[in-house]
Amino acid sequence: MSTLEVSPSEPVSGPSGHTITNDFSIQVATVNGSGSQTANTVLMRSLFQMGIPVSGKNMFPSNIAGLPTWFTIRASKQGYIGRRKEIDFLVAMNPETAREDVMKLDRGAAVVYDEPLKLNQLRSDLHFYPVPFDKLVAPVCPDAKLRKLVRNMIYDGVVAFLLSIEMDEVHKALVKQFGKRKAKAADLNWGAAKAGFEFAARTFTKSDPYRAERMNATAGKIIIDGNAACALGAMFAGVTVVTWYPITPSSSLVESLIGYLKRFRHDPETGKATYAVVQAEDELASIGMALGAGWAGARSMTATAGPGISLMSEFIGLGYYAEIPAVVFDVERVGPSTGLPTRTQQGDILTNAILSHGDTKHPMFFPCSPEECFSMAIEAFDFAEQFQTPVFVMTDLDLGMNNWMADPFPYPEKPIERGKVLTGEDLDRLGGFARYKDVDGDGVGYRTLPGTKHPLASYFTRGSGHNERALYTEREDDYIHNMDRLAHKFEAMRKHVPGPVVRLAEGAEIGFIAVGTSDYAVRESCDQLRAEYGIEASYIRFRGYPFSEHLQDFIRRHERVYVVDQNRDAQLLALMRLELDPDLIAKLRSIRYYGGLPLDARTVTDETISQEGK
Amino acid sequence: MSTSTVTPPPKKTNRLGLEVLSYKGSKTTLCAGCGHNSISERIVECFYELGVNPYNVAKFSGIGCSSKSPAYFLGMSHGFNGVHGRMPAIATGAILANRTMLGLGVTGDGDTASIGIGQFMHLVRRNIPMIYVIEDNGVYGLTKGQFSATADIGSTQKTGAANDLPPFDCCALAMKWGATFVARSFSGDKKQLQAIIKTAIAHNGLSVIDVISPCVTFNDHQGSTKSYGYMKDHESVLQELDFVPSYDDIAVDIPEGGVMDVQMHDGSHLRIRKLGRDYDPTDRLAGLKWLEDAEAKGEVLTGVLYVNPDKPMFLDMLNLADAPLATLPQTKTRPSREILEEVLEELR
Ligand SMILES: Cc1ncc(C[n+]2csc(CCOP(=O)(O)OP(=O)(O)O)c2C)c(N)n1
Ligand code: SF4
Ligand SMILES: [Mg+2]
């Protein structure tokens, strides 16, 4: 990476001979609270509508207004939508960071900037496009109060000209963004975008090589953030009780869900809600309510992030031991403590696997995309009820809060699975039941729901020692028997968590293991290793914990296996060590990134090469 | 067994045809003489006498001697003994899942006023429809007698150590922040406690019942303000209470003069006859002042402190379906294919 010490080198001059089409990243540097989100979304959408694979990543501060924020859009004809470190096209709108932003660029990058910042004096090896934003915005936005917001749309027009983004698509994206109800705002912004475009057309001779060109790689696709996708999944899973306490980056998951539930989950005849959402007083309460609801038979969930997970610890142990279904969406952010609340990390893997005191183990699902957020949310509710236990759906800030291109979600065809619940008629037939008895060999007992009208239905749920009949016990044999059954139940889950995605490369000596959003970087890195170093690498992405037996098999097949972690302490690797034989552990290597940004392929490639000694 | 042909006398049953046995639980493991045991007995009697269907009751508790007691009553009802101080959350979730259940929470003063004060206050604020009984002995019985947050200033432990922090008055807190039936009683006052529990069963909203319930093992000595002896000398009974169930014909009688009649949500009546003092249980602010004054005098006011059967509760605000959310069929909880298509189209 280039640093601030980079000194101006030989100037770049005139239009360069070659063009780089549909393979660039744009970074917009602004101040948060300035309304740049709309301009950035429109820019990203315009490229998407031109059929070019795109991704957008927002790097924002934990603050409401006035601190620097960066939005990066990557266009990639190869379909790489992970973060790319290198910036090709900078839009420098923030005087605070402009200098550093420019100095960090690689040689040959382009810079659109606010003219008074005079950034062109900093370096001579970049392509500079100065724009007098204030002068341009005044005539298109007579209302001075709105100018701060509309001003940003000017750079959309400028960038559209410079990158050959079709203005029709910009217009379409704008209309979509504002919706029918805000037609006036859309008009105002469209005026600004046009002003930017016309100014650029009049003024600039394009000298950088980057260019967008229509393709056909996004037809039928949608753009959605992972949190909204989880929310949709939860709604279609038939969630009935939702409890939460706001925390970045999980808040928008529940907020989206509330929006969807209000629209689609009221009984058409009575208008009554078929769900309850409670904003609890804290995470102790949100998980407690979710468990109370799960115990009483609801499909219950909560969503949180690291600090909330820490608070939930005691209750999760109760959920494990008393065997109560609930789904916990953990949208991971950077810890420890408050950490970096608006940056991404896979920081809760180890914590959640054994959250709470005593011997506990919890299943985790690891979606990597909006498609999987949707499908795994649905699976998680079934799984929680099937195994009568809390389930963690582990996403992260990158997946949860950024916009992703995705295939449309298939409608869930599998009927909702409510697990082993006995009705009054069942009890008549069976003549009773023992709540914690392993009748079927999978470690999962049968339960009854409160309200079941049968003299044999009731049982007493407790977090203290209990025997098969749910009676209080402190006996050594009862305790061990119960704990062994719980361990057995956990083993049974291995075959039922979402299975891994395996890509075996022929003759590969090395392999990668990753979960969740590391996927984008790892897949791109495999291609880089092949193209740049002639190294073949296999790759297995686990989508559920407990890990399936594929883990041992994958490691056996390779000489060296790189476990990719987005945290400092190699948590994923550590979790694997807990259950692997020493000869397999000996093959494991660790690649870790924990800077708080989405993992990028170059980091993985460079680290692999360095450890491979190449 | 003899083969006598004499038919046994018919067993006594309630209006559901259930015997009192159906309302009992397993044998108590609490100390003999513990106030909590008396409260369990009152619960059994009240639910039996009113003919509450045990299948419609869900029991909740936290952790403590008091919180163990749901195992000792209503054995045919589902019960949930959760974690220390966090019963309100569990109960709230369960009631949201199945609003047709009658929630009955039993907790201790440590469970509620110390570790659980936050959840208690939010339960009160939401006015969740349930009965919340605090078995108040001023100490942590289960961990052997440390002071709880309801211990009075100057009250001493067995060792002689005195409490120097002021107590939380859970009734005052409940009245101030939203509970709609608030009462204080004494585990030794059978008649009063029965009337209060029965009223709570009939009430639609949160009932907070603080029952002074002496811990005979750790807090029943001289110097304790939660002992049987102290209550004998310092209890000030505000009213004579009479509960008239909705199915009882007497309900239509006009009460005699000087008796306040409160009609509860289910049509039953609470008859309140003042004893000497002019306490109005519908006047919240005046009631709070009464509690302040009594505390200053070292007096324990017992009786119905506040009742408001009409305040809307949380479930109404949520506009919840009438049927339990827990058992709604897939046709009600999974939106159609067309709706998914509609949402996806918006995202294209
Ligand atoms: C998180 C947690 N901290 C501490 C304890 C230990 N503990 C068990 S019961 C109890 C106090 C119970 O007091 P109270 O609610 O007044 O019940 P009592 O035994 O007096 O009826 C404590 C501190 C616990 N179980 N959990
Ligand atoms: S220790 Fe006290 S509170 Fe606990 S059972 Fe014994 S008398 Fe009751
Ligand atoms: Mg106590």
XYZ file of C-alpha atoms in Angstrom, chain A residues 45 48 176 220-224 232 235-238 240-241 260 263-267 271-281 284-285 288-289 292-293 295-298 314-315 318 324 374 378 408-416 418 448-455 457-464 472, chain B residues 53 55-61 67-71 74-84 86-101 115 118-120 122-123 126 314 318-322 325-328 330 332-348:
150
model
C -27.439 1.393 -9.221
C -25.916 -2.244 -11.976
C -36.269 4.454 -8.026
C -33.061 -10.244 -13.092
C -30.844 -9.609 -10.079
C -31.775 -7.545 -7.069
C -29.852 -5.190 -4.807
C -30.334 -5.692 -1.110
C -37.308 -11.197 4.741
C -40.849 -13.095 7.850
C -41.186 -15.987 5.413
C -40.031 -18.370 8.128
C -43.175 -17.350 9.960
C -44.132 -14.557 15.451
C -42.254 -12.880 18.297
C -42.172 -5.898 6.127
C -47.107 -4.549 5.273
C -47.515 -8.270 4.976
C -48.345 -9.884 8.288
C -51.687 -8.483 9.279
C -54.670 -10.763 9.000
C -56.411 -6.390 10.432
C -54.746 -7.875 13.515
C -51.027 -8.566 13.688
C -49.850 -12.156 13.383
C -46.629 -11.143 15.122
C -45.391 -9.124 18.068
C -42.328 -6.908 18.057
C -40.965 -5.629 21.348
C -38.154 -3.179 21.729
C -36.823 -4.473 25.017
C -35.039 -2.507 27.712
C -30.865 -9.330 28.928
C -34.534 -8.735 28.341
C -35.232 -13.508 27.857
C -38.369 -12.570 25.981
C -40.033 -17.114 26.968
C -41.793 -16.898 23.632
C -40.852 -21.897 25.297
C -44.507 -21.016 24.838
C -44.345 -22.146 21.221
C -43.719 -18.987 19.227
C -26.471 -16.272 30.953
C -29.803 -16.657 29.197
C -30.528 -21.459 30.060
C -35.692 -23.799 24.201
C -32.716 -15.317 3.320
C -35.685 -19.753 7.230
C -33.861 -13.230 -6.539
C -34.779 -15.381 -3.545
C -36.674 -18.580 -4.274
C -39.955 -18.989 -2.424
C -39.567 -21.460 0.453
C -41.256 -24.643 -0.735
C -40.565 -26.716 2.366
C -43.411 -26.490 4.866
C -42.622 -24.904 8.210
C -42.240 -27.109 14.184
C -45.628 -29.805 25.113
C -46.693 -26.195 24.914
C -48.283 -24.271 27.762
C -52.007 -24.199 27.136
C -52.208 -27.841 26.081
C -55.458 -29.048 27.582
C -54.419 -32.356 29.029
C -53.716 -33.490 32.600
C -49.186 -32.072 29.465
C -47.517 -29.872 32.045
C -43.844 -30.025 32.959
C -41.571 -27.739 34.884
C -38.815 -25.979 32.968
C -35.731 -24.996 34.885
C -32.103 -24.089 34.523
C -31.233 -26.169 37.553
C -35.327 -31.327 40.060
C -58.436 -23.952 34.531
C -54.167 -25.664 31.697
C -54.570 -21.946 31.105
C -52.026 -20.933 33.708
C -48.324 -20.481 33.121
C -46.084 -20.122 36.167
C -42.877 -18.093 36.135
C -40.133 -17.422 38.623
C -38.688 -18.651 43.105
C -38.594 -22.372 43.827
C -42.172 -22.326 45.022
C -43.956 -22.592 41.650
C -42.984 -26.260 41.816
C -50.493 -25.858 40.324
C -48.748 -29.010 39.199
C -50.991 -29.255 36.159
C -49.798 -25.911 34.860
C -46.640 -25.393 32.833
C -43.920 -23.689 34.830
C -40.682 -21.889 34.036
C -38.050 -21.291 36.678
C -35.649 -18.987 34.829
C -32.564 -17.007 35.800
C -32.069 -14.677 38.733
C -35.072 -11.985 34.788
C -38.440 -13.623 35.139
C -40.266 -10.572 33.729
C -38.639 -11.031 30.328
C -39.499 -14.712 30.153
C -43.057 -14.055 31.220
C -43.439 -11.205 28.737
C -42.234 -13.381 25.879
C -44.459 -16.281 26.855
C -47.539 -14.103 27.182
C -46.847 -12.524 23.801
C -46.617 -16.008 22.355
C -49.858 -17.081 23.952
C -52.026 -14.268 25.183
C -54.741 -16.649 26.322
C -52.573 -17.859 29.208
C -30.764 -7.969 40.560
C -34.637 -3.126 35.831
C -36.798 -5.856 34.372
C -39.377 -5.344 37.092
C -40.131 -2.393 32.567
C -42.716 -5.049 33.270
C -45.644 -2.249 29.974
C -49.385 -3.669 26.158
C -49.644 -4.350 19.706
C -52.982 -5.061 18.018
C -52.286 -8.767 18.483
C -54.387 -11.454 16.881
C -56.808 -13.067 19.352
C -49.300 -16.466 18.028
C -47.587 -19.676 19.089
C -49.941 -21.932 17.203
C -50.948 -19.848 14.197
C -48.450 -21.532 8.252
C -51.250 -17.100 8.613
C -47.531 -16.753 9.182
C -45.889 -17.349 5.790
C -46.837 -14.720 3.216
C -47.634 -15.848 -0.288
C -45.416 -16.370 -3.295
C -46.908 -13.232 -4.825
C -45.791 -11.151 -1.878
C -42.232 -12.385 -2.208
C -42.350 -11.534 -5.895
C -43.674 -8.063 -5.082
C -40.842 -7.390 -2.642
C -38.202 -8.697 -5.045
C -39.551 -6.534 -7.829
C -39.055 -3.460 -5.644
C -35.427 -4.462 -5.190
C -34.646 -4.909 -8.860
